[in-house]
Amino acid sequence: MVEEARNIHREVLPNGLIVLTEQMPHIRSVSIGIWVKTGSRHEDAEYNGISHFLEHMVFKGTQTRTAEDIARQIDSIGGNMDAFTAKECICFNVKVLDEHVPIAMDVLSDLVLNPTFAGEDIARERGVIMEEIKMDEDNPDYLVHEIFAQNFWKDHPLGKPILGTKDTVRRFERDLLLNTYAARFKPSQLMISAAGSLNHGDFVNLVAKKFQHLTGASNGFHEVPPKVVARIVMRNKKALEQVQICVGVPSHPIGHERRYASYILNTLLGGGMSSRLFQNIRERQGLAYAIFSDLNPYRDTGCLSIYAGTSRQSAVKVVESIVTEFRKLKAEHISDEELRRAKDQLKGSLMLSLESSSARMSNLARQEMYFDRFFSLDEIIEKIEEVTPDDLIQLAYEFFRGDNIAVTVLGNLNGLKITREQLAC
């Protein structure tokens, strides 16, 4: 089965593996990603972090290559190899010159298909990930978001840290790793996407040679939608100079029909230097250096969150100022000029973000994963243009309700308090 949209091709191999390509004839690079359609939200609580651990372990050697062989072979062709684990997927990727695609595919497929998971490597990597966890805990910006997520999606895998915890990582043994790998690395759970200077037919043949032997039906991972808990969490950490604040509300899932209005609302509120939060809290009041909003949509839920770093004396004022902006978005008409600016900013950042082969490769895979189809840039721009001021006010009423607002504050609090009354909007 092949579907084409301009230079975009989609093919499903007989075993169910999906191959996606986008030809970019004006460049010399090719980015390839092997995507696993499960992530940290598909883990049991006692093994939280196993997806991320698995992502690390795949690079530690195969039946025919040591970890050093893998690194040297990619370096020798000037390539970049990387991987990441997210809440809903794992991705192993490489970027090389077009002439080196066969070598890159050979190495990438080898580490994904033939990892050895040697006992001594597992013990060593547990230590590495413990250090990664400590490093993140020393980063207050990261930590406040982590505490926020754990409380916002309380007792749900989506709220758990992608890295796991020191307690869960200590439990990771070879058998668990082998079982997790066997459950997730099935053809129905895999996708391979590539973008750049390549030919679709040739690339599919390369993929088929490496992956056609894979068998196995869907693993039946079930996703239970999380319930949002809008709590006020105050966490004391005396060593911090600043108070870190995260304020969030539930938003729409990634595929929601009103997602374009959500992106514009987020841009207006805290997406960039002309946004309301930046202009009011940083420029007019001088209360924070960093302040921005972020939209994090998932398959069945979402969160619109605002981050700010400020002094203990200004913390309450910052939270009240954020809530004031929520209130204004509901009560006041959004001018045509401000809406135009937000739309153009969103379109510009979207177009700029798709200039590299690696960004195009990711875009292909994510659209397939969440929509089972490809939206062209023209289609997306058309949808952005359709959003009206009334759409945004309606959305603001839906998102910004006092009982829905969750707040996490981290720092040397010294008796600092925030009440539900201060969040009324």
XYZ file of C-alpha atoms in Angstrom:
425
model
C 0.000 0.000 0.000
C 1.488 3.353 -1.043
C 0.087 6.831 -0.457
C 1.682 9.904 -2.002
C 1.416 13.610 -1.219
C 3.971 15.540 -3.246
C 7.267 13.929 -2.219
C 5.783 11.979 0.667
C 5.352 8.229 0.449
C 3.923 5.673 2.867
C 4.247 1.931 2.588
C 3.254 -0.927 4.884
C 5.410 -4.057 4.751
C 3.646 -7.467 4.828
C 4.468 -7.832 8.548
C 2.736 -4.527 9.421
C 5.792 -2.296 9.703
C 5.130 1.222 8.360
C 7.772 2.973 6.223
C 7.466 6.723 5.549
C 9.709 8.900 3.398
C 9.858 12.497 2.275
C 12.164 13.380 -0.582
C 13.979 16.725 -0.203
C 15.930 16.996 -3.463
C 17.669 20.295 -2.622
C 19.764 18.910 0.276
C 22.461 16.256 0.676
C 21.558 14.853 4.093
C 19.197 12.040 5.061
C 17.662 11.614 8.521
C 16.353 8.185 9.495
C 14.311 7.364 12.584
C 13.171 4.034 13.964
C 10.161 4.795 16.149
C 8.607 2.588 18.816
C 4.984 3.562 19.443
C 5.161 3.084 23.226
C 6.814 5.229 25.869
C 6.996 5.839 29.591
C 3.199 6.052 29.975
C 2.979 2.347 29.070
C 5.057 1.214 32.053
C 4.009 -0.449 35.305
C 4.681 1.839 38.280
C 7.280 -0.524 39.787
C 9.304 -0.437 36.553
C 8.968 3.274 35.832
C 11.892 4.319 33.604
C 12.379 0.964 31.841
C 11.669 2.473 28.368
C 14.424 5.048 28.841
C 16.768 2.368 30.226
C 16.042 0.214 27.171
C 16.832 3.156 24.871
C 20.246 3.499 26.557
C 21.010 -0.235 26.540
C 20.434 -0.634 22.808
C 23.640 1.395 22.203
C 25.765 -0.882 24.402
C 26.485 -3.480 21.741
C 25.018 -6.108 19.411
C 26.010 -9.656 18.483
C 28.529 -8.295 15.972
C 29.365 -4.760 17.189
C 30.633 -3.355 20.453
C 29.438 0.052 21.684
C 32.762 1.452 20.448
C 32.286 -0.127 16.993
C 28.853 1.544 16.712
C 30.258 4.960 17.644
C 33.318 4.652 15.399
C 31.367 3.511 12.354
C 28.956 6.449 12.549
C 31.780 8.926 13.269
C 33.777 7.592 10.293
C 30.998 8.687 7.907
C 30.478 12.051 9.651
C 27.045 11.068 10.922
C 25.106 11.977 14.057
C 23.343 9.207 15.942
C 20.973 9.830 18.834
C 17.892 8.537 20.622
C 15.233 9.802 22.995
C 12.401 8.466 25.103
C 9.152 10.413 25.473
C 5.878 9.753 27.265
C 4.341 8.035 24.223
C 7.261 6.898 22.027
C 10.939 5.972 21.754
C 13.025 7.056 18.754
C 16.448 5.914 17.514
C 17.753 8.214 14.795
C 20.711 8.982 12.593
C 21.586 11.798 10.191
C 24.141 11.194 7.396
C 25.071 12.236 3.880
C 22.913 10.550 1.240
C 25.793 8.345 0.007
C 26.113 6.754 3.469
C 22.473 5.693 3.921
C 23.205 1.921 3.477
C 25.923 1.976 6.180
C 23.776 4.108 8.524
C 20.794 1.786 8.054
C 22.997 -1.249 8.690
C 24.271 0.155 12.015
C 20.933 1.604 13.182
C 18.964 -1.557 12.398
C 21.639 -3.725 14.025
C 21.506 -1.918 17.359
C 17.692 -1.876 17.376
C 17.244 -5.503 16.270
C 20.197 -7.302 17.868
C 21.041 -5.787 21.276
C 22.830 -8.158 23.665
C 21.874 -6.567 27.023
C 25.047 -7.888 28.680
C 24.856 -8.110 32.482
C 27.942 -5.954 33.117
C 26.588 -3.255 30.767
C 23.268 -3.219 32.647
C 25.035 -2.731 35.996
C 27.176 0.078 34.555
C 24.227 1.820 32.883
C 22.212 1.783 36.108
C 24.980 3.968 37.564
C 24.933 6.286 34.534
C 21.164 6.800 34.769
C 21.355 7.388 38.535
C 23.735 10.258 37.737
C 21.352 11.524 35.029
C 18.510 11.543 37.603
C 20.693 13.458 40.105
C 21.684 15.947 37.395
C 18.012 16.631 36.615
C 17.151 16.947 40.306
C 19.850 19.627 40.546
C 18.116 21.570 37.742
C 15.283 23.561 39.390
C 13.567 24.410 36.085
C 13.323 20.686 35.255
C 12.428 19.698 38.811
C 9.455 22.056 39.159
C 7.945 20.650 35.936
C 8.509 17.093 37.170
C 6.830 17.768 40.528
C 4.002 19.538 38.698
C 3.382 16.574 36.327
C 3.461 14.035 39.163
C 0.715 15.938 40.961
C -1.297 17.015 37.901
C -1.632 13.402 36.664
C -1.425 11.870 40.119
C -1.002 8.076 40.291
C -1.022 7.816 36.484
C 1.978 6.706 34.364
C 1.799 9.984 32.404
C 2.782 11.856 35.564
C 5.767 9.632 36.299
C 9.306 10.741 35.284
C 10.587 9.382 31.967
C 13.930 8.534 33.605
C 12.278 6.617 36.444
C 13.400 7.029 40.043
C 16.476 5.827 41.911
C 14.341 3.081 43.488
C 12.885 1.789 40.204
C 16.185 1.971 38.277
C 17.882 -0.182 40.936
C 15.405 -2.976 40.090
C 16.263 -3.209 36.383
C 17.691 -6.647 35.559
C 18.325 -8.492 32.302
C 15.106 -10.570 32.328
C 12.950 -7.473 32.721
C 14.836 -5.805 29.880
C 14.411 -8.808 27.566
C 10.678 -9.060 28.331
C 10.119 -5.327 27.780
C 12.069 -5.437 24.530
C 10.101 -8.483 23.282
C 6.758 -6.814 24.084
C 7.550 -3.498 22.401
C 9.757 -4.235 19.414
C 7.105 -5.854 17.234
C 6.462 -4.778 13.627
C 2.984 -3.441 14.469
C 4.568 -1.186 17.113
C 7.389 0.093 14.875
C 7.624 2.828 12.280
C 10.594 3.853 10.177
C 10.638 7.350 8.760
C 13.252 9.058 6.619
C 13.570 12.484 5.015
C 16.158 14.064 2.763
C 18.001 13.147 -0.403
C 16.664 9.628 -0.932
C 14.576 7.442 -3.222
C 11.476 5.872 -1.650
C 11.694 2.517 -3.450
C 15.392 2.055 -2.650
C 14.830 2.966 0.998
C 11.886 0.546 1.364
C 14.080 -2.238 -0.071
C 16.802 -1.432 2.481
C 14.263 -1.498 5.325
C 12.631 -4.723 4.075
C 15.993 -6.526 3.998
C 16.588 -5.675 7.650
C 13.071 -5.893 9.102
C 10.938 -8.258 7.006
C 11.817 -11.258 9.233
C 10.135 -9.608 12.249
C 6.854 -11.192 13.280
C 4.366 -10.765 16.084
C 0.922 -9.318 16.536
C 0.094 -6.137 18.398
C 1.149 -6.223 22.023
C -2.204 -4.907 23.219
C -0.912 -1.951 25.245
C -3.882 -0.197 26.789
C -3.970 3.486 27.592
C -6.165 4.620 30.443
C -6.915 8.357 30.180
C -5.572 10.191 33.244
C -7.729 12.188 35.624
C -6.416 15.671 36.321
C -5.848 16.697 39.936
C -5.644 20.497 40.291
C -3.537 20.811 43.435
C -1.492 23.605 44.976
C 1.894 22.090 45.827
C 4.527 23.995 47.803
C 7.928 22.273 47.861
C 10.688 23.691 50.011
C 14.272 23.607 48.693
C 16.394 25.975 50.741
C 19.455 25.866 48.474
C 17.634 27.655 45.627
C 18.140 31.377 45.043
C 14.943 31.710 42.991
C 11.410 30.470 43.457
C 10.326 28.271 40.530
C 6.648 28.428 39.606
C 4.600 26.170 37.347
C 0.910 26.971 36.781
C -1.144 24.667 34.563
C -4.630 23.784 33.343
C -6.001 20.780 31.443
C -6.060 21.244 27.644
C -7.149 19.210 24.631
C -5.612 15.954 23.345
C -3.242 16.129 20.384
C -5.839 15.230 17.752
C -8.655 17.504 18.965
C -10.454 19.434 16.231
C -9.846 22.729 18.087
C -6.118 22.157 18.477
C -5.226 25.063 16.166
C -7.066 27.503 18.432
C -5.142 26.018 21.398
C -1.797 26.690 19.697
C -2.780 30.294 18.957
C -4.043 30.807 22.523
C -0.710 29.487 23.851
C 1.231 31.780 21.478
C -0.792 34.828 22.581
C -0.414 33.978 26.244
C 3.263 33.071 26.583
C 4.861 32.118 23.281
C 7.660 34.591 22.741
C 8.716 38.143 23.571
C 5.538 39.831 22.339
C 3.282 37.512 24.367
C 1.062 38.889 27.117
C 2.900 37.144 29.952
C 6.342 38.294 28.788
C 5.230 41.862 28.193
C 3.319 42.175 31.450
C 5.357 40.169 33.971
C 8.876 40.741 32.631
C 8.777 43.999 30.688
C 6.179 46.082 32.606
C 6.528 44.714 36.129
C 10.109 43.388 36.008
C 9.157 40.408 38.174
C 10.882 37.594 36.252
C 13.673 36.966 33.774
C 12.174 33.771 32.338
C 8.432 33.434 31.783
C 6.693 31.420 29.065
C 3.770 29.097 28.422
C 3.868 25.664 26.872
C 1.260 23.371 25.344
C 1.804 19.641 25.944
C -0.861 17.574 24.194
C -0.938 13.759 24.394
C -3.096 11.070 22.823
C -5.976 11.444 25.291
C -5.222 14.524 27.385
C -3.165 17.700 27.468
C -1.789 20.459 29.649
C -1.242 24.169 29.090
C 1.419 25.258 31.588
C 3.193 28.491 32.480
C 6.696 28.567 33.937
C 8.307 31.488 35.771
C 11.411 31.960 37.901
C 11.231 34.825 40.390
C 12.162 35.983 43.911
C 10.322 34.750 47.000
C 8.991 38.283 47.546
C 7.488 38.416 44.038
C 6.142 34.842 43.824
C 2.548 35.594 44.871
C 2.430 38.647 42.593
C 3.624 36.526 39.642
C 0.918 33.882 40.249
C -1.763 36.575 40.600
C -0.528 38.273 37.398
C -0.746 34.960 35.492
C -4.335 34.459 36.727
C -5.142 38.063 35.705
C -4.049 37.206 32.145
C -6.350 34.159 32.222
C -9.198 36.427 33.275
C -8.474 38.977 30.546
C -8.471 36.311 27.843
C -12.014 35.397 28.892
C -13.363 38.907 29.405
C -11.761 41.103 26.763
C -12.043 41.042 22.992
C -8.836 39.982 21.225
C -7.883 42.579 18.623
C -7.449 41.657 14.960
C -3.880 42.970 15.128
C -2.914 40.726 18.068
C -4.564 37.699 16.467
C -2.766 38.409 13.172
C 0.565 38.640 14.991
C -0.007 35.345 16.835
C -1.021 33.551 13.637
C 1.995 34.844 11.727
C 4.319 33.945 14.603
C 2.899 30.422 14.736
C 3.128 29.957 10.964
C 6.667 31.350 10.874
C 7.971 29.131 13.662
C 6.254 26.120 12.092
C 7.859 26.732 8.696
C 11.293 27.425 10.189
C 11.067 24.296 12.317
C 10.611 22.158 9.199
C 13.732 23.287 7.346
C 15.980 20.357 8.351
C 15.765 16.736 7.264
C 15.623 15.576 10.910
C 12.621 17.831 11.645
C 10.816 16.544 8.551
C 11.571 12.950 9.535
C 10.079 13.546 13.010
C 7.068 15.361 11.576
C 6.283 12.420 9.263
C 6.414 9.929 12.125
C 4.385 12.006 14.589
C 1.611 12.678 12.072
C 1.408 8.960 11.294
C 1.421 8.062 14.977
C -1.362 10.415 16.003
C -3.428 10.977 12.855
C -2.802 7.993 10.531
C -2.487 10.537 7.726
C -0.303 13.442 6.641
C -1.347 17.092 6.931
C 0.488 19.298 4.472
C 1.844 22.669 5.550
C -0.810 24.358 3.396
C -3.576 22.461 5.192
C -2.207 23.402 8.609
C -1.838 27.070 7.638
C -5.411 27.096 6.333
C -6.646 25.734 9.695
C -4.629 28.342 11.595
C -6.146 31.106 9.457
C -9.689 29.880 10.207
C -9.354 30.569 13.967
C -11.429 33.581 15.125
C -11.286 35.773 18.274
C -14.524 34.100 19.441
C -12.859 30.666 19.176
C -10.115 31.865 21.533
C -12.542 33.366 24.076
C -14.558 30.131 24.056
C -11.367 28.144 24.644
C -10.264 30.490 27.432
C -13.593 29.904 29.202
C -13.076 26.161 28.854
C -9.433 26.079 30.041
C -9.168 28.840 32.646
C -11.413 27.923 35.549
C -10.300 28.533 39.120
C -10.984 24.952 40.240
C -8.962 23.604 37.264
C -5.756 25.549 37.938
C -2.843 23.574 39.382
C 0.192 25.314 40.876
C 3.600 23.997 41.914
C 6.049 26.279 43.702
C 9.622 25.169 44.434
C 12.280 27.091 46.354
C 13.278 28.572 49.684
C 9.651 29.264 50.573
C 10.039 30.418 54.191
C 6.295 30.382 54.925
C 5.151 31.426 51.429
C 1.499 30.432 50.805
C -0.816 30.430 47.794
C -4.537 29.891 48.274
C -7.314 28.697 45.948
C -8.950 32.152 46.321
C -5.910 33.747 44.656
C -6.515 31.526 41.600
C -10.132 32.613 41.071
C -10.680 33.693 37.485
